Amino acid sequence: MNLLARFEGMAEFLFTGAFKKGAARLQPVEIAKELVKAMLKNKQISISQVYVPNIYRVYLHSSDWGPLASFGDVFLIELSKYLFAEAARNGYTFLTKPAIELHSDETVNPREMVVEVDFDDSIDVDWGDEERNEEEKKPEKKEEILEELDWRESTTIFKEYVKPNLADQSLIGRNSEYFLEIIEGPDIGQSFALKNAEVFIGRHGQCELVLHDPEVSRRHLKIASGENSWWVDDLGSTNGSFVNGQRITHLSVLPGDRIQIGQSVLVIQKSLLA
C-alpha cells in the first residue's frame, strides 16, 4: 500500500461522518496532496542535502476549517508523519519534524486552500510517547522508523490562549505587579501576567503568549524585565515591531507604552491587586 493510500485510509477512518466521498467540504486527503506539492515546489538544494520546508501553514475557509479543527491535533500529526515519510522516500531532509498549522481565513474560497511554507530550525514537534520509546530502541533503518511510528496526538497547533483571571493570585504571581493587556487585534481583551523574567510572544504554540494574529510572526517579540522598565526585542519578525508608532529592534518601555505587532497592540499595566 503506497503512502497516499495509507493516509487516505487513516483519514477516512478518523473522519467518517465529518467527511464523505463527494461531500461539499474539502477532503483531508486533498490537504495531504497539496502539502506534498508545496514541499516539492519549495525544496532547496545544498552541497550534500536537499532540504524541504518544515513549516506548513494551511489557510482554509471556515466551513472547511471547522470540522478539521474539531478533531484536534491527531489529524495534524498524521499530516506531519505523512510528509516526513514522503520526504524520506525522496531522500529529502527536514530541519526538524514538519509542523502543520491550519488557519481559518474567510478570504479563501470554500474547498480551496492557500499553503505557506517556511524553514525554522527552532521548532519542536512532539509526535507522542511512542516516539520516545522508539528513540530508546534506536532502530538503525529509516524504514523501521517509518513503519513503526504510531498515530498519537501531542502537538499544540490548535492551542487556544486562555485569558488569566486577574483576581487569581496563582496566575499573577506573588511578586508580579504587572501584566500585558491586549487592547487591539484578534485577541483583544486578553491579559497575560508578567511573572517570568522573559516572555516570548508570537503565533508559535511554544511561545508564552500565543497570538492569533496572521500578521504576527511565529516568534515575533521578546519582553524582558529590567530594573525599572522592560526591554522589548524584535526577533527578526517579518512585519516589524513598533512602540508608540516608531519601529524598534531593541527598546526600553514603561507601563502605558503602546507595543504594536501586526494588528495587535499590547500595553503593560499595573495590577490593582499589587
CSV table of N, CA and C in Angstrom, one decimal, residues 174-258:
chain,number,residue,atom,x,y,z
A,174,ARG,N,2.9,36.1,43.2
A,174,ARG,CA,3.0,37.0,44.3
A,174,ARG,C,3.9,38.1,44.1
A,175,ASN,N,5.0,38.0,43.3
A,175,ASN,CA,6.0,39.0,43.1
A,175,ASN,C,5.7,39.8,41.8
A,176,SER,N,4.6,39.5,41.1
A,176,SER,CA,4.4,40.2,39.9
A,176,SER,C,3.3,41.2,40.1
A,177,GLU,N,3.6,42.5,39.7
A,177,GLU,CA,2.7,43.6,39.9
A,177,GLU,C,2.1,44.0,38.5
A,178,TYR,N,2.6,43.5,37.4
A,178,TYR,CA,2.3,44.0,36.1
A,178,TYR,C,1.8,42.9,35.2
A,179,PHE,N,1.0,43.3,34.2
A,179,PHE,CA,0.5,42.3,33.2
A,179,PHE,C,0.4,43.0,31.9
A,180,LEU,N,0.4,42.2,30.8
A,180,LEU,CA,0.2,42.7,29.5
A,180,LEU,C,-1.3,42.7,29.1
A,181,GLU,N,-1.8,43.7,28.6
A,181,GLU,CA,-3.2,43.8,28.2
A,181,GLU,C,-3.3,44.0,26.7
A,182,ILE,N,-4.0,43.2,26.0
A,182,ILE,CA,-4.2,43.3,24.5
A,182,ILE,C,-5.4,44.2,24.3
A,183,ILE,N,-5.1,45.4,23.8
A,183,ILE,CA,-6.2,46.4,23.6
A,183,ILE,C,-6.7,46.5,22.1
A,184,GLU,N,-5.9,45.9,21.2
A,184,GLU,CA,-6.4,45.8,19.8
A,184,GLU,C,-5.9,44.5,19.2
A,185,GLY,N,-6.6,44.1,18.2
A,185,GLY,CA,-6.2,42.9,17.5
A,185,GLY,C,-7.2,41.7,17.7
A,186,PRO,N,-6.9,40.5,17.1
A,186,PRO,CA,-7.8,39.4,17.2
A,186,PRO,C,-8.0,38.9,18.6
A,187,ASP,N,-7.0,39.1,19.5
A,187,ASP,CA,-7.1,38.6,20.9
A,187,ASP,C,-7.4,39.8,21.9
A,188,ILE,N,-8.1,40.8,21.4
A,188,ILE,CA,-8.4,42.0,22.2
A,188,ILE,C,-9.1,41.5,23.5
A,189,GLY,N,-8.8,42.2,24.6
A,189,GLY,CA,-9.4,41.9,25.9
A,189,GLY,C,-8.7,40.9,26.8
A,190,GLN,N,-7.7,40.2,26.2
A,190,GLN,CA,-7.0,39.2,26.9
A,190,GLN,C,-5.8,39.8,27.7
A,191,SER,N,-5.4,39.2,28.8
A,191,SER,CA,-4.3,39.7,29.6
A,191,SER,C,-3.3,38.6,29.9
A,192,PHE,N,-2.1,38.9,30.2
A,192,PHE,CA,-1.1,38.0,30.4
A,192,PHE,C,-0.2,38.5,31.5
A,193,ALA,N,-0.1,37.8,32.6
A,193,ALA,CA,0.7,38.2,33.8
A,193,ALA,C,2.2,38.1,33.5
A,194,LEU,N,2.9,39.2,33.8
A,194,LEU,CA,4.4,39.3,33.6
A,194,LEU,C,5.1,38.7,34.8
A,195,LYS,N,5.0,37.4,35.0
A,195,LYS,CA,5.6,36.8,36.1
A,195,LYS,C,7.0,36.1,35.8
A,196,ASN,N,7.3,36.1,34.5
A,196,ASN,CA,8.6,35.5,34.1
A,196,ASN,C,9.6,36.6,33.7
A,197,ALA,N,10.9,36.3,33.9
A,197,ALA,CA,11.9,37.2,33.5
A,197,ALA,C,11.9,37.6,32.0
A,198,GLU,N,11.5,36.6,31.2
A,198,GLU,CA,11.4,36.8,29.8
A,198,GLU,C,10.1,36.2,29.3
A,199,VAL,N,9.4,36.9,28.4
A,199,VAL,CA,8.2,36.4,27.8
A,199,VAL,C,8.3,36.5,26.3
A,200,PHE,N,8.2,35.4,25.6
A,200,PHE,CA,8.2,35.3,24.1
A,200,PHE,C,6.8,35.4,23.6
A,201,ILE,N,6.6,36.2,22.6
A,201,ILE,CA,5.3,36.4,22.0
A,201,ILE,C,5.3,36.1,20.5
A,202,GLY,N,4.3,35.4,20.1
A,202,GLY,CA,4.2,35.1,18.6
A,202,GLY,C,3.0,34.1,18.4
A,203,ARG,N,3.0,33.6,17.2
A,203,ARG,CA,1.9,32.6,16.8
A,203,ARG,C,2.3,31.2,17.2
A,204,HIS,N,3.6,30.9,17.4
A,204,HIS,CA,4.1,29.6,17.7
A,204,HIS,C,3.5,29.1,19.0
A,205,GLY,N,3.1,27.8,19.1
A,205,GLY,CA,2.4,27.3,20.2
A,205,GLY,C,3.4,27.2,21.5
A,206,GLN,N,4.7,27.3,21.3
A,206,GLN,CA,5.6,27.2,22.4
A,206,GLN,C,5.9,28.6,23.0
A,207,CYS,N,5.4,29.7,22.4
A,207,CYS,CA,5.6,31.0,23.0
A,207,CYS,C,4.8,31.1,24.3
A,208,GLU,N,5.3,31.9,25.2
A,208,GLU,CA,4.5,32.1,26.5
A,208,GLU,C,3.2,32.8,26.2
A,209,LEU,N,3.2,33.7,25.3
A,209,LEU,CA,1.9,34.4,24.9
A,209,LEU,C,1.7,34.1,23.4
A,210,VAL,N,0.7,33.4,23.2
A,210,VAL,CA,0.3,33.0,21.8
A,210,VAL,C,-0.8,33.9,21.2
A,211,LEU,N,-0.5,34.5,20.1
A,211,LEU,CA,-1.4,35.4,19.5
A,211,LEU,C,-2.0,34.8,18.2
A,212,HIS,N,-3.3,35.1,18.0
A,212,HIS,CA,-3.9,34.5,16.8
A,212,HIS,C,-4.0,35.6,15.7
A,213,ASP,N,-2.9,36.3,15.5
A,213,ASP,CA,-2.9,37.4,14.6
A,213,ASP,C,-2.1,36.9,13.4
A,214,PRO,N,-2.7,36.9,12.1
A,214,PRO,CA,-1.9,36.4,11.0
A,214,PRO,C,-0.8,37.2,10.6
A,215,GLU,N,-0.7,38.5,11.0
A,215,GLU,CA,0.4,39.4,10.7
A,215,GLU,C,1.6,39.3,11.7
A,216,VAL,N,1.4,38.5,12.7
A,216,VAL,CA,2.5,38.3,13.7
A,216,VAL,C,3.3,37.1,13.4
A,217,SER,N,4.6,37.1,13.5
A,217,SER,CA,5.5,36.0,13.2
A,217,SER,C,5.4,35.0,14.2
A,218,ARG,N,5.9,33.8,13.9
A,218,ARG,CA,5.8,32.7,14.9
A,218,ARG,C,6.5,33.0,16.2
A,219,ARG,N,7.7,33.6,16.1
A,219,ARG,CA,8.4,34.1,17.3
A,219,ARG,C,8.7,35.6,17.0
A,220,HIS,N,7.8,36.4,17.4
A,220,HIS,CA,7.9,37.8,17.0
A,220,HIS,C,8.6,38.7,17.9
A,221,LEU,N,8.4,38.6,19.2
A,221,LEU,CA,8.8,39.6,20.2
A,221,LEU,C,9.2,39.0,21.5
A,222,LYS,N,10.2,39.6,22.1
A,222,LYS,CA,10.6,39.2,23.5
A,222,LYS,C,10.5,40.4,24.4
A,223,ILE,N,9.9,40.2,25.6
A,223,ILE,CA,9.8,41.2,26.6
A,223,ILE,C,10.6,40.7,27.8
A,224,ALA,N,11.6,41.4,28.2
A,224,ALA,CA,12.4,41.0,29.4
A,224,ALA,C,12.4,42.1,30.4
A,225,SER,N,12.3,41.7,31.7
A,225,SER,CA,12.2,42.7,32.8
A,225,SER,C,13.6,43.3,33.0
A,226,GLY,N,13.5,44.6,33.3
A,226,GLY,CA,14.7,45.4,33.7
A,226,GLY,C,14.6,45.9,35.1
A,227,GLU,N,15.4,46.8,35.5
A,227,GLU,CA,15.3,47.3,36.9
A,227,GLU,C,14.1,48.1,37.1
A,228,ASN,N,13.8,49.1,36.3
A,228,ASN,CA,12.6,49.9,36.4
A,228,ASN,C,11.8,50.0,35.1
A,229,SER,N,12.0,49.0,34.2
A,229,SER,CA,11.3,49.0,33.0
A,229,SER,C,11.4,47.6,32.4
A,230,TRP,N,11.0,47.5,31.1
A,230,TRP,CA,11.1,46.3,30.4
A,230,TRP,C,11.8,46.5,29.1
A,231,TRP,N,12.6,45.5,28.7
A,231,TRP,CA,13.3,45.6,27.4
A,231,TRP,C,12.5,44.8,26.3
A,232,VAL,N,12.2,45.5,25.2
A,232,VAL,CA,11.4,44.8,24.1
A,232,VAL,C,12.4,44.6,23.0
A,233,ASP,N,12.4,43.3,22.5
A,233,ASP,CA,13.3,43.0,21.4
A,233,ASP,C,12.5,42.3,20.3
A,234,ASP,N,12.6,42.9,19.1
A,234,ASP,CA,12.0,42.3,17.9
A,234,ASP,C,12.9,41.1,17.5
A,235,LEU,N,12.3,39.9,17.2
A,235,LEU,CA,13.1,38.7,16.9
A,235,LEU,C,13.2,38.4,15.5
A,236,GLY,N,13.5,39.5,14.7
A,236,GLY,CA,13.6,39.3,13.3
A,236,GLY,C,12.3,39.1,12.6
A,237,SER,N,11.2,39.7,13.1
A,237,SER,CA,9.9,39.4,12.5
A,237,SER,C,9.7,40.0,11.1
A,238,THR,N,8.8,39.4,10.4
A,238,THR,CA,8.5,39.9,9.0
A,238,THR,C,8.0,41.3,8.9
A,239,ASN,N,7.0,41.6,9.8
A,239,ASN,CA,6.3,42.9,9.7
A,239,ASN,C,6.8,43.9,10.7
A,240,GLY,N,7.8,43.5,11.6
A,240,GLY,CA,8.4,44.5,12.5
A,240,GLY,C,7.6,44.7,13.8
A,241,SER,N,8.2,45.4,14.7
A,241,SER,CA,7.6,45.8,16.0
A,241,SER,C,7.7,47.3,16.2
A,242,PHE,N,6.6,47.8,16.8
A,242,PHE,CA,6.5,49.3,17.0
A,242,PHE,C,6.2,49.6,18.4
A,243,VAL,N,6.8,50.7,18.9
A,243,VAL,CA,6.5,51.2,20.2
A,243,VAL,C,6.1,52.7,20.1
A,244,ASN,N,4.8,53.0,20.4
A,244,ASN,CA,4.3,54.4,20.3
A,244,ASN,C,4.5,54.9,18.8
A,245,GLY,N,4.3,54.0,17.9
A,245,GLY,CA,4.3,54.4,16.5
A,245,GLY,C,5.7,54.3,15.8
A,246,GLN,N,6.7,54.1,16.6
A,246,GLN,CA,8.1,54.0,16.0
A,246,GLN,C,8.6,52.6,15.9
A,247,ARG,N,9.1,52.2,14.8
A,247,ARG,CA,9.6,50.9,14.6
A,247,ARG,C,10.9,50.7,15.4
A,248,ILE,N,11.0,49.5,16.1
A,248,ILE,CA,12.1,49.3,17.0
A,248,ILE,C,12.7,47.9,16.8
A,249,THR,N,13.9,47.7,17.2
A,249,THR,CA,14.6,46.4,17.3
A,249,THR,C,14.9,46.1,18.8
A,250,HIS,N,15.2,47.1,19.6
A,250,HIS,CA,15.6,46.9,21.0
A,250,HIS,C,15.3,48.2,21.7
A,251,LEU,N,14.4,48.2,22.7
A,251,LEU,CA,14.0,49.4,23.3
A,251,LEU,C,13.5,49.1,24.7
A,252,SER,N,13.7,50.1,25.6
A,252,SER,CA,13.2,50.0,26.9
A,252,SER,C,11.8,50.7,27.0
A,253,VAL,N,10.8,50.0,27.6
A,253,VAL,CA,9.4,50.6,27.6
A,253,VAL,C,9.0,50.6,29.0
A,254,LEU,N,7.9,51.5,29.2
A,254,LEU,CA,7.3,51.7,30.5
A,254,LEU,C,5.8,51.4,30.5
A,255,PRO,N,5.2,51.2,31.6
A,255,PRO,CA,3.7,51.0,31.6
A,255,PRO,C,3.0,52.1,30.8
A,256,GLY,N,2.1,51.7,30.0
A,256,GLY,CA,1.3,52.7,29.2
A,256,GLY,C,1.8,52.8,27.8
A,257,ASP,N,3.1,52.4,27.5
A,257,ASP,CA,3.6,52.5,26.2
A,257,ASP,C,2.8,51.5,25.3
A,258,ARG,N,2.5,51.9,24.1
A,258,ARG,CA,1.8,51.0,23.1
A,258,ARG,C,2.8,50.2,22.3
